[in-house]
Amino acid sequence: MSLDVTEIARISDGGSSKPQIQARVDLFKTWDIPSGSKILEIGCGQGDCTLAMAYLVGEQGHITGIDPAPLDYGAPMTLGQAQDKLKQSEIGNRITFHQADLEGFLNSSVSESLYDYAVFARSTWYLPSAEALTPMLVALRGRTKHLRIAEYATDIQGDIAALPHLLAAISQAEFNSRDDNLDRQDNIQSIITPQKIRELAHKAGWVLEKEDVIRSPEDQEDAKWEVGRVLSEKYRVRSRSSGGASRQEYADALISAVEESKRALGPSPKLRTLPTWLGSWA
Amino acid sequence: MSLDVTEIARISDGGSSKPQIQARVDLFKTWDIPSGSKILEIGCGQGDCTLAMAYLVGEQGHITGIDPAPLDYGAPMTLGQAQDKLKQSEIGNRITFHQADLEGFLNSSVSESLYDYAVFARSTWYLPSAEALTPMLVALRGRTKHLRIAEYATDIQGDIAALPHLLAAISQAEFNSRDDNLDRQDNIQSIITPQKIRELAHKAGWVLEKEDVIRSPEDQEDAKWEVGRVLSEKYRVRSRSSGGASRQEYADALISAVEESKRALGPSPKLRTLPTWLGSWA
C-alpha cells in the first residue's frame, strides 16, 4: 500500500501530501472496489480522492468527478487549476471532471446511464444539511449498481488526540447552521452522522451491505487544519457576525472547549483526524 | 475525609448520596475555607453543598444559602421541602435559606454587610448566560472578603469516560441558547468556561489568587443524570419544539454524538462526571 501512496504522490506532483493520499487509499481499499470500475464521485473538490481512485481502478477504470463549486474557488490553487493539473497527469485520461450538481448531471447527456459505483468520499459534511442528501440518494437509484459513502464519525473511539477535531467540527457546524449566516466558506457545513446517513439511504431504497470504521492515518492533516481554522482570530470575528447574543456566547464556549482540548494534549500536540465511517449499499 | 462524608450523609438523612457529598467536600477542602467562616452561597438549590459546608465550618460558622428558584421546584422533593429538611437536621441552625436573587438579597435588611466568603458551587451553568454573572460579581465587591467559584471544566483531561458528559453539556447549552426556547428546565443552561469566569471576575475588580482543577469522584452521578436526560425521548421531542430546521438538525447530530460516545465505552459504561475548575479571588 505504501507503494501505491508513493506512486500516487509522484503522479499528483505535489498536489497532495502522502498522509492525505494514504487517507484516500484507505477508503478505497476498505470498500474493495475492483479494477476496471466506472465510478461517479460526488463532491470531488480538488480531486485528491479522484486521483487515488483513478490510480487504483487501473487502465480499464474511469472516474467521473462532479462538484458544483465554482472553478475559481480555493487557494493557493483554485479548483479548476487543481483539476486541470490532474487531467494532465499520466493517468489523467482515466478522469473526467464536471462542474455540476448531481441531479443536473444525471439528467444531462454527458452522464452514463449506469455507473458501477457512486462514491461520496468525505463530501457530505460540505452539504448545507442532511436534508440536501435525500434527493441525491433518491436520484442515484437505478443509476449506479453500488453506493459508497465515507464520512467522518463523531465517535473518537477513545482517542483523546481526536477530541479537538471533534469539537472543531461541532463549532463549525454550529456556525453554519445559523439561518442568518451567509458566510459559508468552511469545510464543515453540517455534521451528518452515520446514523442519519443510514436512515436517509434506507428511506431512499438502498440496502445496506456493510459498514466499517477506520482510523485516520496518524499524519493526516485535516485535524490540524480544522482546529487551526476555529482557533484563528478571523473565525472568532466571523462567529460574531451572525446569530444573537446567546448563540454567540454558546459559540465562544465551543471555541474555548476546542482550545482547552488542544492544550490538554501538551505543547505542540499531534492532533488526530477523526475516524471515518464507511457505508456500502446496493 | 471519608469520615466527613459518612457523617454528612447521616445528617442529610438520605438527602444526598455519598459520592455527591464527596464531590461537595472536595470543593470545600480544595478552597481551604477555615472553620467559623460566614459564607454566602449563591444558587444553593436543594442545599447539598450548603449542608456539606455547614458541617465543615463547624459550630461557629454559618452558611446563608440563596436561590431565586420557586420553592415548589423539583421532584421527587421540592426545593422548599429539601431545604426544610436540612434546617431540621442537627446542624440546621448553622444554615439560613432565602428565596432571592443576589442583588435583591444584598439590598435587603436580612443580608450581612460583610461575609467571609461568597461561594458559587457549580451554580453558574444554571444562569441563562455568562452576562448574567457580571452584575453579580460587581454586586459582591465590598460585600465579601473572598470569592470562590467552582464550575465544571470542559477540559476532560484525557478521561474519555467524561466525554459523554461534555457532549451532553454542549447539547443542553445549545438547546438553552435558542432565543425562542421558553422551556428552560435543564440543569445546564449555559456553558461558562473558566476563561470566561476569569475574564468577568477580573473586569468586576476581583484579584485571582489561585486556580485548581479537581477530578470528580468516580461515582459522582451527574454525568449519568445529564447524559440520561439528553438521550431520553422527551428531550428529543423538546429539541424539536423550537429553533429552525438547521438548528434542529445540528441538535440531532449532538444527541447522536452523545449516544456514540457512550456506546464507545462498552455496555453499561461507568460515566465520569466532568472535572471541576475552582477559582479563588479576593
XYZ file of C-alpha atoms in Angstrom:
564
model
C 0.000 0.000 0.000
C 2.889 2.385 0.640
C 3.991 1.750 -2.939
C 0.574 3.000 -4.057
C 0.934 6.119 -1.968
C 4.394 6.924 -3.254
C 3.276 6.347 -6.837
C 0.145 8.475 -6.446
C 2.167 11.228 -4.773
C 4.555 11.167 -7.729
C 1.684 11.356 -10.212
C -0.037 14.140 -8.260
C 3.227 16.071 -8.496
C 2.970 17.833 -5.140
C -0.800 18.231 -5.285
C -1.391 16.168 -2.129
C 0.759 15.125 0.828
C 1.394 11.436 1.442
C -0.771 11.232 4.587
C -3.675 12.789 2.673
C -3.223 10.297 -0.144
C -2.934 7.449 2.348
C -6.255 8.529 3.857
C -7.917 8.253 0.414
C -6.302 4.935 -0.439
C -7.541 3.562 2.905
C -11.149 4.354 1.935
C -10.891 2.778 -1.452
C -9.265 -0.415 -0.179
C -11.784 -0.816 2.636
C -14.561 -0.680 0.060
C -12.767 -3.258 -2.031
C -13.722 -1.655 -5.366
C -12.435 -3.835 -8.239
C -10.110 -2.738 -11.055
C -11.915 -1.577 -14.148
C -14.814 0.018 -12.245
C -16.644 3.025 -13.622
C -17.097 5.391 -10.703
C -19.149 8.543 -10.242
C -17.604 10.641 -7.493
C -19.930 13.214 -5.967
C -18.289 16.267 -4.436
C -14.822 15.599 -5.835
C -13.450 19.026 -4.916
C -9.838 19.440 -5.995
C -9.687 15.775 -6.942
C -7.472 14.289 -4.217
C -9.663 11.249 -3.917
C -10.366 11.188 -7.642
C -6.687 10.735 -8.430
C -6.214 7.986 -5.852
C -9.236 6.128 -7.228
C -8.070 6.635 -10.823
C -4.776 5.015 -9.929
C -6.394 2.133 -8.092
C -9.054 1.216 -10.703
C -6.282 0.727 -13.280
C -6.250 1.367 -17.005
C -9.701 -0.053 -17.655
C -11.382 2.003 -14.945
C -12.739 5.547 -15.088
C -13.684 8.185 -12.537
C -16.199 10.910 -13.262
C -15.825 13.604 -10.626
C -18.569 16.172 -10.188
C -18.693 19.209 -7.930
C -20.958 22.246 -8.117
C -18.328 24.584 -6.607
C -17.101 27.462 -8.818
C -13.853 26.609 -10.617
C -12.181 29.717 -9.178
C -12.852 28.532 -5.601
C -9.920 27.674 -3.353
C -6.382 28.841 -2.616
C -3.478 28.711 -3.259
C -4.663 26.617 -6.214
C -8.219 27.029 -7.445
C -10.477 24.063 -8.015
C -10.158 24.457 -11.783
C -6.341 24.631 -11.675
C -6.078 21.578 -9.455
C -8.434 19.578 -11.653
C -6.585 20.633 -14.832
C -3.303 19.544 -13.325
C -4.679 16.068 -12.560
C -6.127 15.816 -16.070
C -2.637 16.461 -17.427
C -1.058 13.750 -15.269
C -0.094 10.400 -16.777
C -3.408 8.855 -15.651
C -5.473 11.952 -16.473
C -7.253 10.057 -19.247
C -8.965 7.952 -16.577
C -10.588 11.067 -15.095
C -13.374 13.396 -16.228
C -14.444 16.424 -14.203
C -17.744 18.264 -14.471
C -18.851 21.386 -12.662
C -22.370 20.257 -11.860
C -24.731 19.260 -9.124
C -25.752 15.634 -9.059
C -29.299 15.909 -10.343
C -28.343 18.256 -13.168
C -25.515 15.956 -14.143
C -27.588 12.769 -14.130
C -30.168 14.457 -16.358
C -27.527 15.655 -18.796
C -26.325 13.898 -21.936
C -22.768 13.520 -20.568
C -23.783 11.160 -17.790
C -23.535 7.418 -18.267
C -26.848 5.692 -17.824
C -25.361 3.306 -15.278
C -22.212 3.526 -13.123
C -20.638 0.669 -11.186
C -20.164 2.808 -8.110
C -21.337 6.178 -6.839
C -18.955 7.470 -4.202
C -19.182 10.256 -1.636
C -15.665 10.437 -0.220
C -15.962 12.649 2.857
C -18.071 15.143 0.949
C -21.367 15.030 2.856
C -20.289 17.466 5.592
C -19.904 20.102 2.873
C -23.646 19.884 2.267
C -25.749 22.622 3.882
C -27.845 19.993 5.661
C -28.605 16.293 5.853
C -31.842 17.037 4.033
C -29.811 18.021 0.970
C -28.557 14.439 0.804
C -32.025 12.933 0.455
C -32.812 13.922 -3.170
C -29.274 12.887 -4.186
C -29.708 9.410 -2.737
C -33.064 9.123 -4.475
C -31.677 10.352 -7.818
C -28.910 7.745 -7.715
C -31.354 4.824 -7.572
C -31.117 2.926 -10.857
C -28.100 4.976 -11.985
C -25.417 3.056 -10.104
C -25.055 -0.555 -9.070
C -23.352 0.288 -5.809
C -23.338 3.216 -3.425
C -20.400 4.050 -1.174
C -20.343 6.841 1.385
C -17.374 7.716 3.581
C -17.707 10.407 6.195
C -16.066 11.328 9.469
C -17.555 9.644 12.518
C -18.158 11.657 15.670
C -17.135 8.669 17.775
C -13.462 9.288 18.563
C -13.071 5.701 19.774
C -11.155 6.519 22.898
C -8.520 8.554 21.086
C -8.294 11.765 23.050
C -5.982 13.303 20.418
C -9.037 13.386 18.106
C -11.146 15.422 20.562
C -10.002 18.837 19.248
C -11.090 17.826 15.726
C -14.474 16.640 17.018
C -15.066 19.882 18.910
C -13.866 21.945 15.917
C -16.415 20.120 13.758
C -19.150 20.847 16.327
C -18.113 24.512 16.320
C -18.132 24.844 12.524
C -21.462 23.019 12.241
C -22.921 25.390 14.831
C -21.733 28.424 12.878
C -23.035 27.093 9.579
C -26.419 26.063 10.967
C -27.305 29.706 11.700
C -30.153 30.840 9.498
C -28.719 34.338 9.221
C -25.219 33.192 8.276
C -24.391 33.889 4.631
C -20.641 33.382 5.061
C -20.418 29.686 4.190
C -16.752 29.131 3.497
C -15.992 26.338 5.996
C -15.141 22.766 5.088
C -17.670 21.582 7.635
C -21.179 22.871 6.997
C -23.185 20.143 8.744
C -22.408 17.156 10.887
C -24.248 14.296 9.251
C -23.847 11.258 11.447
C -23.618 7.639 10.263
C -26.985 7.090 11.920
C -28.529 9.842 9.784
C -26.891 8.613 6.579
C -28.106 5.055 7.263
C -31.617 6.356 7.848
C -31.711 8.526 4.692
C -30.220 5.796 2.469
C -32.743 3.310 3.793
C -35.618 5.687 3.039
C -34.269 6.185 -0.492
C -34.457 2.429 -1.078
C -30.791 1.469 -0.660
C -29.919 -1.785 1.077
C -27.000 -1.543 3.475
C -24.475 -4.296 2.859
C -21.573 -3.399 5.081
C -20.287 -0.774 7.472
C -16.711 -0.125 8.514
C -14.964 2.386 10.709
C -11.310 3.110 10.044
C -8.850 5.244 11.942
C -7.203 8.103 10.107
C -3.505 7.917 9.288
C -1.523 9.439 12.135
C -0.242 12.284 9.963
C -3.499 13.151 8.205
C -3.628 16.927 8.343
C -7.380 17.637 8.482
C -7.498 17.798 12.279
C -4.711 20.364 12.347
C -6.356 22.424 9.581
C -9.850 22.451 11.067
C -8.673 23.148 14.615
C -6.385 25.913 13.338
C -9.315 27.455 11.498
C -11.537 27.515 14.593
C -8.787 28.980 16.767
C -7.967 31.776 14.335
C -8.895 35.370 15.125
C -10.698 35.572 11.790
C -13.025 32.736 12.771
C -13.848 34.406 16.080
C -14.709 37.617 14.257
C -16.896 35.725 11.749
C -18.628 33.994 14.656
C -19.718 37.397 15.953
C -21.120 38.434 12.568
C -24.379 36.500 12.885
C -26.600 34.852 15.492
C -27.920 36.530 18.619
C -26.057 37.190 21.879
C -26.937 33.791 23.382
C -25.833 31.976 20.304
C -22.538 33.860 20.130
C -21.874 33.096 23.766
C -22.548 29.413 23.112
C -20.171 29.600 20.132
C -17.500 31.200 22.349
C -17.788 28.320 24.795
C -17.262 25.853 21.937
C -14.159 27.708 20.758
C -12.828 27.656 24.332
C -13.505 23.939 24.536
C -11.515 23.379 21.328
C -8.666 25.432 22.780
C -8.654 23.549 26.080
C -8.867 20.133 24.466
C -5.820 21.030 22.403
C -3.885 22.483 25.342
C -4.634 19.355 27.392
C -2.569 17.356 24.881
C 0.575 19.271 25.790
C 2.784 21.682 23.865
C 2.771 21.231 20.038
C 0.397 18.282 20.248
C -0.079 15.850 17.391
C -3.771 16.132 16.601
C -5.531 13.083 15.270
C -8.070 13.375 12.476
C -11.495 11.872 13.259
C -12.060 8.258 12.232
C -14.037 7.631 9.071
C -17.233 5.646 8.838
C -17.782 3.803 5.538
C -21.142 2.550 4.355
C -21.707 0.199 1.408
C -25.115 -0.175 -0.244
C -26.577 -1.825 -3.330
C -12.359 12.799 54.644
C -14.434 9.652 54.360
C -15.453 10.197 57.983
C -16.806 13.610 56.958
C -18.766 12.082 54.130
C -20.316 9.367 56.282
C -21.218 11.916 58.932
C -22.739 14.356 56.442
C -24.670 11.527 54.779
C -26.054 10.554 58.181
C -27.064 14.160 58.928
C -28.603 14.595 55.470
C -30.706 11.531 56.225
C -30.870 10.208 52.680
C -30.982 13.623 51.052
C -27.743 13.074 49.120
C -25.716 10.047 48.073
C -22.172 9.652 49.366
C -20.490 10.349 46.005
C -22.480 13.586 45.691
C -21.451 14.627 49.183
C -17.855 13.669 48.477
C -17.929 15.927 45.399
C -19.008 18.873 47.599
C -16.495 18.136 50.350
C -13.755 18.051 47.699
C -14.590 21.619 46.646
C -14.634 22.954 50.130
C -11.331 21.339 51.107
C -9.585 22.498 47.944
C -10.586 26.049 48.818
C -9.285 25.574 52.315
C -12.081 27.610 53.944
C -11.426 27.880 57.706
C -13.773 26.810 60.494
C -16.001 29.569 61.758
C -16.405 31.235 58.349
C -19.572 33.117 57.461
C -20.434 32.057 53.922
C -22.927 33.358 51.392
C -23.766 30.592 48.943
C -25.271 31.781 45.668
C -27.509 29.298 43.836
C -27.764 26.837 46.705
C -30.576 24.809 45.127
C -31.685 21.943 47.341
C -28.784 22.612 49.687
C -26.464 19.674 49.036
C -23.420 21.868 49.132
C -24.886 24.034 51.871
C -25.099 21.080 54.232
C -21.563 19.918 53.491
C -20.229 23.416 54.098
C -22.299 23.782 57.271
C -20.723 20.632 58.611
C -17.217 21.674 57.637
C -17.296 25.243 59.015
C -18.164 23.863 62.447
C -20.320 25.284 65.225
C -19.056 28.842 64.890
C -19.624 29.018 61.149
C -22.771 29.887 59.230
C -24.000 29.394 55.692
C -26.575 31.651 54.095
C -27.922 29.923 51.003
C -29.828 31.938 48.424
C -31.602 30.771 45.297
C -34.247 32.551 43.242
C -35.943 29.288 42.160
C -39.572 28.751 43.267
C -39.799 26.655 46.442
C -42.123 24.195 44.687
C -39.493 23.461 42.012
C -38.015 19.977 41.769
C -39.036 16.350 42.159
C -39.398 14.000 43.941
C -38.644 16.519 46.693
C -39.282 20.207 46.047
C -36.646 22.820 46.778
C -38.638 24.001 49.796
C -39.060 20.507 51.227
C -35.360 19.709 50.805
C -34.326 22.971 52.437
C -36.760 22.469 55.342
C -35.386 19.014 55.934
C -31.824 20.344 56.182
C -32.966 23.117 58.521
C -34.398 20.448 60.813
C -31.161 18.438 60.862
C -28.844 18.572 63.850
C -26.725 21.280 62.207
C -29.715 23.141 60.739
C -29.036 26.117 62.998
C -25.862 26.801 61.003
C -27.921 27.321 57.858
C -30.285 30.037 56.636
C -32.083 29.818 53.286
C -33.606 32.704 51.354
C -35.572 32.615 48.147
C -33.928 35.590 46.492
C -31.698 36.726 43.708
C -28.315 38.037 44.735
C -28.842 41.746 44.171
C -32.239 41.758 45.870
C -30.788 39.866 48.796
C -27.744 42.109 49.257
C -30.012 45.160 49.279
C -32.339 43.625 51.870
C -32.159 44.023 55.621
C -31.531 40.290 56.148
C -28.144 40.340 54.446
C -24.988 40.747 56.493
C -22.976 43.764 55.461
C -19.856 41.636 55.021
C -19.378 37.889 54.522
C -16.109 35.997 54.785
C -16.778 34.068 51.610
C -19.182 34.208 48.701
C -19.416 30.819 47.032
C -20.830 29.663 43.706
C -20.659 25.883 43.961
C -21.330 24.641 40.426
C -24.232 27.032 40.063
C -23.075 29.246 37.186
C -24.206 26.872 34.418
C -27.759 27.345 35.680
C -27.525 31.008 34.702
C -29.164 31.934 31.386
C -25.865 33.388 30.154
C -22.390 34.432 31.198
C -23.577 38.017 31.013
C -25.922 37.311 33.924
C -22.845 36.654 36.068
C -21.374 40.126 35.528
C -23.735 42.192 37.712
C -23.499 39.518 40.421
C -19.722 39.725 40.541
C -19.945 43.513 40.654
C -22.567 43.497 43.425
C -20.394 41.242 45.583
C -17.491 43.726 45.642
C -17.199 45.084 49.197
C -19.755 42.575 50.494
C -17.447 39.592 50.921
C -13.771 39.256 51.730
C -13.270 36.294 49.454
C -14.906 34.968 46.330
C -14.927 31.292 45.399
C -16.377 29.862 42.207
C -16.457 26.185 41.297
C -17.762 25.099 37.925
C -17.334 22.171 35.583
C -14.419 22.450 33.201
C -14.871 21.473 29.574
C -11.357 20.023 29.535
C -11.860 16.317 30.179
C -8.135 15.868 30.837
C -7.723 12.769 28.769
C -10.518 10.886 30.532
C -12.610 9.510 27.693
C -15.280 8.328 30.160
C -16.090 12.021 30.713
C -16.749 12.691 27.008
C -20.471 11.800 27.137
C -20.953 14.346 29.954
C -19.074 17.016 27.971
C -21.178 16.406 24.861
C -24.389 16.311 26.931
C -23.441 19.709 28.357
C -22.815 21.045 24.832
C -26.210 19.693 23.765
C -28.099 21.238 26.684
C -26.318 24.561 26.272
C -27.275 24.551 22.580
C -30.914 23.929 23.411
C -30.992 26.608 26.075
C -29.224 29.219 23.962
C -32.149 29.304 21.496
C -33.889 32.645 21.615
C -37.276 31.066 21.007
C -36.925 28.418 23.705
C -39.154 29.059 26.695
C -38.788 25.571 28.135
C -35.840 26.150 30.455
C -35.891 23.174 32.789
C -32.375 21.804 32.241
C -29.599 21.814 34.798
C -27.254 23.190 32.178
C -28.419 26.478 30.681
C -25.067 27.870 29.557
C -21.519 26.653 29.383
C -19.489 29.305 31.121
C -15.846 28.389 30.771
C -13.086 29.079 33.319
C -11.646 31.512 30.783
C -14.902 33.481 30.718
C -15.277 33.450 34.510
C -11.690 34.672 34.926
C -12.346 37.461 32.438
C -15.623 38.598 34.046
C -14.213 38.477 37.603
C -11.216 40.498 36.503
C -13.477 43.130 34.922
C -15.525 43.303 38.134
C -12.348 44.129 40.079
C -11.581 40.767 41.698
C -7.977 39.634 42.000
C -7.419 35.988 41.190
C -5.384 34.281 43.891
C -5.478 30.637 42.935
C -6.932 28.178 40.432
C -7.342 24.444 40.825
C -8.833 21.684 38.754
C -10.051 18.571 40.526
C -11.360 15.321 39.137
C -14.841 14.250 40.128
C -15.308 11.267 42.422
C -15.641 8.141 40.319
C -19.223 7.552 41.440
C -20.492 11.111 41.134
C -23.822 10.750 39.404
C -24.119 13.994 37.428
C -22.654 12.520 34.239
C -25.164 9.688 34.314
C -28.060 12.064 35.003
C -27.198 14.624 32.323
C -26.422 12.015 29.666
C -29.630 10.157 30.519
C -31.582 13.375 30.143
C -30.168 14.112 26.684
C -30.781 10.559 25.487
C -34.405 10.498 26.648
C -37.238 10.597 24.147
C -38.678 13.569 25.997
C -35.535 15.596 25.392
C -35.587 14.806 21.685
C -39.203 15.955 21.483
C -38.374 19.170 23.355
C -35.461 19.753 20.988
C -37.920 19.810 18.083
C -40.168 22.348 19.799
C -38.019 25.383 18.981
C -35.265 26.504 16.617
C -35.391 26.213 12.838
C -34.743 23.121 10.713
C -30.960 23.692 10.524
C -30.709 24.174 14.230
C -32.739 21.055 14.976
C -30.567 19.048 12.631
C -27.465 20.338 14.392
C -29.063 19.408 17.721
C -29.787 15.896 16.403
C -26.123 15.476 15.484
C -25.130 16.464 19.024
C -27.541 13.930 20.517
C -26.098 11.248 18.216
C -22.591 12.209 19.289
C -23.587 11.795 22.950
C -25.053 8.397 22.132
C -21.962 7.238 20.248
C -19.542 8.481 22.869
C -21.455 6.476 25.447
C -21.672 3.356 23.300
C -17.925 3.537 22.596
C -17.327 2.947 26.314
C -18.913 -0.502 26.124
C -22.087 -1.984 27.601
C -23.287 -0.347 30.853
C -20.349 2.057 30.913
C -19.315 3.937 34.026
C -19.621 7.569 33.007
C -17.289 10.055 34.613
C -18.532 13.461 35.675
C -16.582 16.409 34.225
C -13.706 17.764 36.307
C -14.320 20.918 38.296
C -12.379 24.142 37.983
C -12.079 26.187 41.154
C -11.192 29.856 41.227
C -10.268 31.838 44.349
C -10.361 35.653 44.416
C -10.077 38.428 46.958
